[in-house]
Short mmCIF file of C-alpha atoms in Angstrom, two decimals:
data_model
loop_
_atom_site.label_atom_id
_atom_site.label_comp_id
_atom_site.label_asym_id
_atom_site.label_seq_id
_atom_site.Cartn_x
_atom_site.Cartn_y
_atom_site.Cartn_z
CA MET A 97 0.00 0.00 0.00
CA PRO A 98 1.44 3.43 -0.92
CA LYS A 99 2.36 5.75 1.90
CA PRO A 100 0.34 9.03 1.92
CA PRO A 101 2.51 12.01 0.91
CA THR A 102 3.21 14.67 3.53
CA ASN A 103 4.11 17.36 0.97
CA ILE A 104 0.89 19.34 0.25
CA HIS A 105 1.84 19.78 -3.43
CA ASP A 106 2.39 16.04 -3.96
CA LYS A 107 -0.79 15.30 -2.02
CA PHE A 108 -2.67 17.67 -4.31
CA ILE A 109 -1.46 15.89 -7.47
CA LYS A 110 -2.22 12.45 -6.00
CA GLU A 111 -5.72 13.56 -5.06
CA LEU A 112 -6.20 14.99 -8.54
CA LEU A 113 -4.97 11.88 -10.36
CA SER A 114 -7.04 9.57 -8.17
CA ASN A 115 -9.84 10.69 -10.50
CA ARG A 116 -9.65 8.22 -13.36
CA ASP A 117 -10.60 10.69 -16.11
CA VAL A 118 -8.00 13.22 -14.99
CA ALA A 119 -5.32 10.50 -14.71
CA GLU A 120 -6.10 9.30 -18.23
CA ALA A 121 -5.94 12.87 -19.55
CA PHE A 122 -2.58 13.36 -17.81
CA LEU A 123 -1.05 10.14 -19.20
CA ARG A 124 -2.39 10.79 -22.70
CA GLU A 125 -0.79 14.21 -22.57
CA TYR A 126 2.64 13.32 -21.19
CA LEU A 127 3.41 9.79 -22.36
CA PRO A 128 4.99 9.61 -25.84
CA GLN A 129 2.33 9.63 -28.55
CA SER A 130 3.66 6.36 -29.99
CA VAL A 131 3.00 4.72 -26.59
CA VAL A 132 -0.45 6.32 -26.17
CA GLU A 133 -1.58 4.89 -29.52
CA ILE A 134 -0.78 1.34 -28.35
CA LEU A 135 -2.51 1.59 -24.95
CA ASP A 136 -6.16 0.66 -24.43
CA PHE A 137 -7.18 3.23 -21.79
CA LYS A 138 -10.53 1.51 -21.28
CA THR A 139 -8.56 -1.12 -19.31
CA MET A 140 -6.77 1.43 -17.14
CA THR A 141 -6.86 0.45 -13.44
CA TYR A 142 -5.27 2.16 -10.46
CA LEU A 143 -3.29 -0.27 -8.27
CA ASN A 144 -3.17 0.41 -4.55
CA THR A 145 0.51 -0.48 -4.34
CA SER A 146 3.94 1.11 -4.17
CA TYR A 147 7.43 0.11 -5.26
CA LEU A 148 9.19 2.65 -3.05
CA SER A 149 11.75 1.53 -0.49
CA LYS A 150 11.83 3.32 2.88
CA GLN A 151 14.84 5.27 1.69
CA LEU A 152 13.11 6.37 -1.52
CA GLN A 153 9.99 7.41 0.41
CA ALA A 154 12.01 10.32 1.76
CA SER A 155 12.27 11.72 -1.77
CA TYR A 156 9.22 10.45 -3.65
CA SER A 157 5.65 9.28 -3.56
CA ASP A 158 4.27 7.12 -6.38
CA MET A 159 1.12 6.03 -8.18
CA VAL A 160 0.82 2.83 -10.22
CA TRP A 161 -1.68 2.00 -12.98
CA ARG A 162 -2.07 -1.16 -15.04
CA ILE A 163 -3.07 -0.62 -18.66
CA ALA A 164 -3.42 -3.27 -21.36
CA THR A 165 -2.23 -2.69 -24.89
CA HIS A 166 -4.45 -3.25 -27.89
CA HIS A 167 -2.56 -6.55 -28.21
CA HIS A 168 -3.73 -7.53 -24.67
CA GLU A 169 -0.30 -7.22 -23.06
CA ALA A 170 -0.44 -5.56 -19.64
CA ILE A 171 2.06 -2.88 -18.68
CA LYS A 172 2.45 -0.76 -15.56
CA VAL A 173 2.71 3.03 -15.70
CA CYS A 174 4.39 4.37 -12.56
CA LEU A 175 4.25 8.06 -11.71
CA LEU A 176 6.89 9.33 -9.28
CA LEU A 177 6.29 12.66 -7.57
CA GLU A 178 9.49 14.44 -6.56
CA HIS A 179 9.30 15.71 -2.93
CA LYS A 180 12.46 17.76 -2.90
CA SER A 181 12.29 21.45 -3.74
CA TYR A 182 15.58 21.25 -5.65
CA PRO A 183 16.76 19.17 -8.65
CA ASP A 184 18.60 15.99 -7.73
CA PRO A 185 21.34 15.04 -10.22
CA ASN A 186 21.17 11.41 -9.07
CA VAL A 187 17.46 10.92 -9.71
CA ALA A 188 18.08 8.62 -12.71
CA PHE A 189 19.83 6.12 -10.41
CA GLN A 190 17.02 6.38 -7.85
CA MET A 191 14.50 5.61 -10.61
CA LEU A 192 16.64 2.67 -11.69
CA GLU A 193 16.43 1.39 -8.12
CA TYR A 194 12.66 1.98 -8.13
CA MET A 195 12.18 -0.03 -11.33
CA ALA A 196 14.34 -2.87 -10.01
CA LEU A 197 12.23 -2.95 -6.82
CA GLY A 198 9.10 -3.04 -8.97
CA TYR A 199 10.27 -6.06 -10.94
CA GLN A 200 11.51 -7.80 -7.77
CA THR A 201 8.07 -7.27 -6.19
CA GLN A 202 6.37 -8.82 -9.21
CA LEU A 203 8.69 -11.85 -9.05
CA LYS A 204 8.27 -12.20 -5.29
CA ASN A 205 4.49 -12.18 -5.68
CA LYS A 206 4.83 -14.77 -8.47
CA GLN A 207 3.19 -12.45 -10.95
CA GLY A 208 3.91 -12.45 -14.64
CA LEU A 209 6.47 -9.76 -15.40
CA GLU A 210 4.87 -6.57 -16.71
CA LEU A 211 6.89 -3.77 -18.23
CA ILE A 212 7.23 -0.63 -16.08
CA LEU A 213 6.94 2.77 -17.76
CA PRO A 214 8.34 5.44 -15.39
CA VAL A 215 6.97 8.99 -15.38
CA LEU A 216 8.69 11.64 -13.24
CA TYR A 217 6.71 14.74 -12.23
CA TYR A 218 8.59 17.80 -10.91
CA HIS A 219 6.85 21.00 -9.74
CA GLY A 220 9.77 22.78 -8.04
CA GLN A 221 10.82 26.35 -8.85
CA ASP A 222 14.40 25.60 -9.92
CA LYS A 223 15.18 24.75 -13.52
CA TRP A 224 16.05 21.11 -14.07
CA GLN A 225 17.45 19.30 -17.08
CA PHE A 226 16.89 15.58 -16.48
CA LYS A 227 20.07 13.55 -16.98
CA SER A 228 19.65 9.85 -17.79
CA VAL A 229 21.93 7.08 -16.55
CA SER A 230 23.49 6.72 -20.01
CA GLN A 231 24.30 10.45 -20.08
CA HIS A 232 26.34 10.03 -16.89
CA PHE A 233 28.59 7.56 -18.74
CA GLU A 234 28.60 8.93 -22.30
CA HIS A 235 32.29 9.88 -21.92
CA LEU A 236 33.30 6.21 -21.75
CA PRO A 237 34.73 4.43 -24.81
CA LEU A 238 32.23 2.70 -27.12
CA PRO A 239 33.09 -0.88 -25.94
CA PHE A 240 31.79 0.03 -22.45
CA GLN A 241 28.47 1.49 -23.58
CA PRO A 242 26.57 -1.85 -23.77
CA TYR A 243 27.20 -2.26 -20.03
CA VAL A 244 25.44 1.00 -19.15
CA PRO A 245 21.82 0.57 -17.92
CA SER A 246 19.46 2.31 -20.30
CA TYR A 247 15.75 3.08 -19.99
CA LYS A 248 13.42 5.89 -21.05
CA THR A 249 11.75 8.24 -18.58
CA SER A 250 8.85 10.53 -19.36
CA PHE A 251 9.89 13.67 -17.52
CA VAL A 252 7.13 16.21 -16.80
CA ASN A 253 8.76 19.43 -15.60
CA LEU A 254 5.96 21.85 -14.73
CA ASN A 255 8.50 24.67 -14.58
CA ASP A 256 9.23 24.25 -18.30
CA LEU A 257 5.59 24.44 -19.41
CA SER A 258 4.37 27.77 -20.75
CA GLN A 259 1.03 29.39 -19.93
CA ALA A 260 -0.09 28.68 -23.51
CA GLN A 261 0.83 24.97 -23.24
CA ILE A 262 -1.17 24.58 -20.03
CA MET A 263 -4.13 26.53 -21.38
CA GLY A 264 -4.08 24.21 -24.39
CA LEU A 265 -4.83 21.14 -22.26
CA LYS A 266 -8.19 19.65 -23.20
CA HIS A 267 -9.34 18.44 -19.79
CA GLY A 268 -10.50 21.41 -17.68
CA LEU A 269 -9.68 19.90 -14.27
CA LEU A 270 -6.16 19.03 -15.39
CA ARG A 271 -5.77 22.48 -16.96
CA ALA A 272 -6.97 24.28 -13.80
CA ALA A 273 -4.79 22.15 -11.50
CA LEU A 274 -1.55 22.53 -13.47
CA LEU A 275 -2.16 26.23 -14.05
CA LEU A 276 -2.66 26.67 -10.30
CA GLN A 277 0.43 24.68 -9.34
CA HIS A 278 2.48 26.35 -12.09
CA HIS A 279 1.91 29.81 -10.54
CA TYR A 280 1.61 28.70 -6.90
CA PHE A 281 4.78 30.49 -5.75
CA ASP A 282 4.19 33.67 -7.77
CA PRO A 283 1.35 35.69 -6.15
CA GLU A 284 1.03 38.16 -9.03
CA LYS A 285 0.75 35.50 -11.75
CA LEU A 286 -1.53 33.40 -9.56
CA ASN A 287 -3.94 36.29 -8.97
CA ASN A 288 -3.87 37.09 -12.68
CA SER A 289 -4.77 33.47 -13.47
CA ILE A 290 -7.74 33.11 -11.09
CA SER A 291 -10.29 33.77 -13.86
CA ASN A 292 -8.70 31.15 -16.15
CA ILE A 293 -8.62 28.61 -13.31
CA LEU A 294 -12.27 29.18 -12.41
CA GLU A 295 -13.41 29.10 -16.05
CA SER A 296 -11.64 25.76 -16.45
CA LEU A 297 -13.43 24.41 -13.35
CA ASN A 298 -16.89 25.62 -14.44
CA PRO A 299 -17.97 22.42 -16.25
CA TYR A 300 -16.90 20.25 -13.30
CA LEU A 301 -18.51 21.99 -10.33
CA ASP A 302 -20.29 18.83 -9.17
CA LEU A 303 -17.11 16.73 -9.02
CA ASN A 304 -15.00 16.24 -5.89
CA PRO A 305 -11.70 17.33 -7.50
CA THR A 306 -13.15 20.81 -8.01
CA GLU A 307 -13.50 21.37 -4.27
CA PHE A 308 -9.99 20.26 -3.34
CA ILE A 309 -8.55 22.29 -6.24
CA PHE A 310 -10.26 25.32 -4.76
CA VAL A 311 -9.06 24.47 -1.23
CA TYR A 312 -5.49 24.09 -2.56
CA LEU A 313 -5.88 27.50 -4.23
CA ILE A 314 -6.94 29.19 -0.98
CA GLN A 315 -4.26 27.45 1.09
CA ASN A 316 -1.75 29.53 -0.84
CA GLY A 317 -2.69 32.42 1.48
CA ARG A 318 -1.60 35.13 -0.99
CA LEU A 319 -4.81 35.59 -2.95
CA ASN A 320 -6.40 38.97 -3.49
CA ARG A 321 -9.83 38.60 -1.91
CA LEU A 322 -11.51 41.26 -4.09
CA ARG A 323 -10.13 39.72 -7.29
CA LEU A 324 -11.22 36.28 -6.19
CA GLU A 325 -14.71 37.52 -5.34
CA GLU A 326 -14.97 39.30 -8.70
CA SER A 327 -13.74 36.24 -10.63
CA LEU A 328 -16.24 33.97 -8.86
CA LYS A 329 -19.10 35.88 -10.48
CA ILE A 330 -18.65 33.76 -13.61
CA LEU A 331 -19.79 30.73 -11.59
CA PRO A 332 -23.34 29.97 -10.38
CA PRO A 333 -24.22 31.93 -7.21
CA LEU A 334 -24.61 28.75 -5.17
CA PHE A 335 -21.02 27.72 -5.88
CA SER A 336 -19.52 31.21 -5.63
CA ASP A 337 -21.17 31.73 -2.23
CA LYS A 338 -19.90 28.34 -1.08
CA ALA A 339 -16.43 29.15 -2.41
CA MET A 340 -16.23 32.44 -0.52
CA SER A 341 -17.50 30.71 2.60
CA ILE A 342 -14.68 28.15 2.28
CA TYR A 343 -12.23 31.00 1.68
CA ASP A 344 -13.29 32.90 4.82
CA GLU A 345 -13.33 29.68 6.86
CA LEU A 346 -9.81 28.68 5.77
CA ILE A 347 -8.49 32.20 6.33
CA GLN A 348 -9.99 32.20 9.83
CA GLU A 349 -8.53 28.75 10.54
CA GLY A 350 -5.18 29.99 9.30
CA MET A 351 -5.30 33.02 11.56
CA GLU A 352 -6.26 30.92 14.57
CA ARG A 353 -3.61 28.34 13.78
CA GLY A 354 -1.06 31.11 13.30
CA ARG A 355 -2.08 32.67 16.61
CA ALA A 356 -1.86 29.31 18.40
CA GLU A 357 1.50 28.54 16.78
CA GLY A 358 2.71 32.03 17.68
CA ILE A 359 1.72 31.57 21.32
CA GLU A 360 3.32 28.14 21.44
CA LYS A 361 6.47 29.39 19.73
CA GLY A 362 6.62 32.39 22.08
CA ARG A 363 6.17 30.11 25.06
CA ALA A 364 8.90 27.73 23.88
CA GLU A 365 11.26 30.61 23.11
CA GLY A 366 10.47 32.17 26.51
CA ILE A 367 11.28 28.93 28.31
CA GLU A 368 14.47 28.50 26.31
CA LYS A 369 15.50 32.11 26.88
CA GLY A 370 14.70 31.84 30.59
CA ARG A 371 16.67 28.63 30.80
CA ALA A 372 19.65 30.18 29.02
CA GLU A 373 19.52 33.30 31.20
CA GLY A 374 19.19 31.13 34.30
CA ILE A 375 22.23 29.12 33.32
CA GLU A 376 24.20 32.28 32.56
CA LYS A 377 23.10 33.90 35.79
CA GLY A 378 23.86 30.76 37.77
CA ARG A 379 27.22 30.53 36.05
CA ALA A 380 28.01 34.16 36.86
CA GLU A 381 26.87 33.74 40.46
CA GLY A 382 28.83 30.54 40.69
CA ILE A 383 31.98 32.25 39.44
CA GLU A 384 31.45 35.12 41.88
CA LYS A 385 30.91 32.77 44.77
CA GLY A 386 33.87 30.70 43.68
CA ILE A 387 36.09 33.78 43.67
CA GLU A 388 34.85 34.80 47.11
CA LYS A 389 35.36 31.32 48.45
CA GLY A 390 38.81 31.13 46.90
CA ILE A 391 39.82 34.43 48.47
CA GLU A 392 38.48 33.28 51.81
CA LYS A 393 40.34 30.00 51.61
CA GLY A 394 43.46 31.79 50.48
CA ILE A 395 43.33 34.12 53.47
CA GLU A 396 42.74 31.21 55.83
CA LYS A 397 45.58 29.27 54.29
CA GLY A 398 47.87 32.28 54.44
CA ILE A 399 47.06 32.83 58.10
CA GLU A 400 47.65 29.15 58.87
CA GLU A 401 50.97 29.17 57.02
CA GLY A 402 51.98 32.41 58.77
CA ILE A 403 51.17 30.97 62.18
CA GLU A 404 53.02 27.78 61.32
CA LYS A 405 56.12 29.72 60.29
CA ASN A 406 56.02 31.84 63.46
CA ILE A 407 55.78 28.72 65.63
CA GLU A 408 58.69 27.19 63.78
CA LYS A 409 60.72 30.38 64.20
CA THR A 410 59.93 30.52 67.92
CA ILE A 411 61.01 26.89 68.42
CA LEU A 412 64.32 27.45 66.61
CA ASN A 413 65.12 30.70 68.45
CA ALA A 414 64.31 29.16 71.83
CA PHE A 415 66.43 26.08 71.11
CA ASP A 416 69.34 28.20 69.87
CA ASN A 417 69.16 30.15 73.17
CA GLY A 418 69.44 27.00 75.29
CA VAL A 419 65.75 26.55 76.16
CA SER A 420 64.87 22.92 76.83
CA ILE A 421 62.52 20.98 74.54
CA GLU A 422 60.04 20.46 77.39
CA PHE A 423 59.86 24.18 78.04
CA ILE A 424 59.55 24.91 74.30
CA ARG A 425 56.56 22.51 74.22
CA ILE A 426 54.91 24.46 77.04
CA ILE A 427 55.37 27.93 75.51
CA THR A 428 54.30 26.91 71.94
CA GLY A 429 51.59 24.43 72.85
CA GLU A 430 52.98 21.92 70.34
CA SER A 431 53.70 18.26 71.13
CA ILE A 432 57.19 16.96 71.90
CA GLU A 433 57.10 15.03 68.57
CA LYS A 434 56.22 18.17 66.56
CA VAL A 435 59.01 20.20 68.27
CA ARG A 436 61.58 17.44 67.55
CA GLN A 437 60.41 17.18 63.85
CA ILE A 438 60.95 20.95 63.36
CA LEU A 439 64.38 20.83 64.99
CA GLN A 440 65.39 17.78 62.93
CA LYS A 441 64.15 19.41 59.70
CA ASN A 442 66.26 22.47 60.41
CA GLU A 443 69.26 20.32 61.41
CA ARG A 444 69.16 21.18 65.12
CA LYS A 445 70.45 18.47 67.40
#
């Protein structure tokens, strides 16, 4: 079973292509025409499966369809949605791994081997020129070339499509969705395209994809409300009123969520700041106390050493002046053993 995508843009495309008619329109548009002519789309079936390893799930989500040819040979069309917001130069090797996992899964399940046709969909903002496995090794001498894995990928780079190309798509839901995602990160172009998006949706107002296309549009958060309201006038009042209601509801939810996240973030930052300040303050106080304690101990030690030296001096002077050890013990308060140790240390006999 495929893992649900966490990226909202990938989730949007998966939701869109879960509609069979839209998925067929997408594949007819972006598979090579020579392949489309061989496929019998009446047999097209979505398979609730995935060939992604755990490692690949970090970079992709996938959709798998089985379609028979007009010669009754089944093939699998696998669409990979790129999660990353930047082009990955190693994607051809990751797709090679994906295809190998797909064939291994078929063998493990004791299925007849069915050819896998990979389709890569990229909607990021950066330009990307797809580089195949064979292109990574084209510098090698000709005798090595037969050893290089080779397969074709249908690469759909939304960034490379022009406004005219998208507007030329026959299926309105697909046209509206790709036009929306194409301008998603450009507020000016998105606002300028609202009328075209809504006109494309008009024939499909009763279908579920229309609602989540509109929700995806509003989630952008950078729409001009007045322009949206004006553009909605081309739609029936019942839908336009519902659309504005959804807009206001999502905006309100966004504000509340933002407020809650702001409070939580402020609380977390306050705790962290308080903790850091507490540590710093405790450290400073600790240093201060340590200095004070060190000074105090130093004074005490100095006094003790001074007293000790004075006692030693007294013992030596008394001994040198003929005072007996017993009497020295009495006047210094030290033991006989301590007096004798001091005398011996200073070579007095």
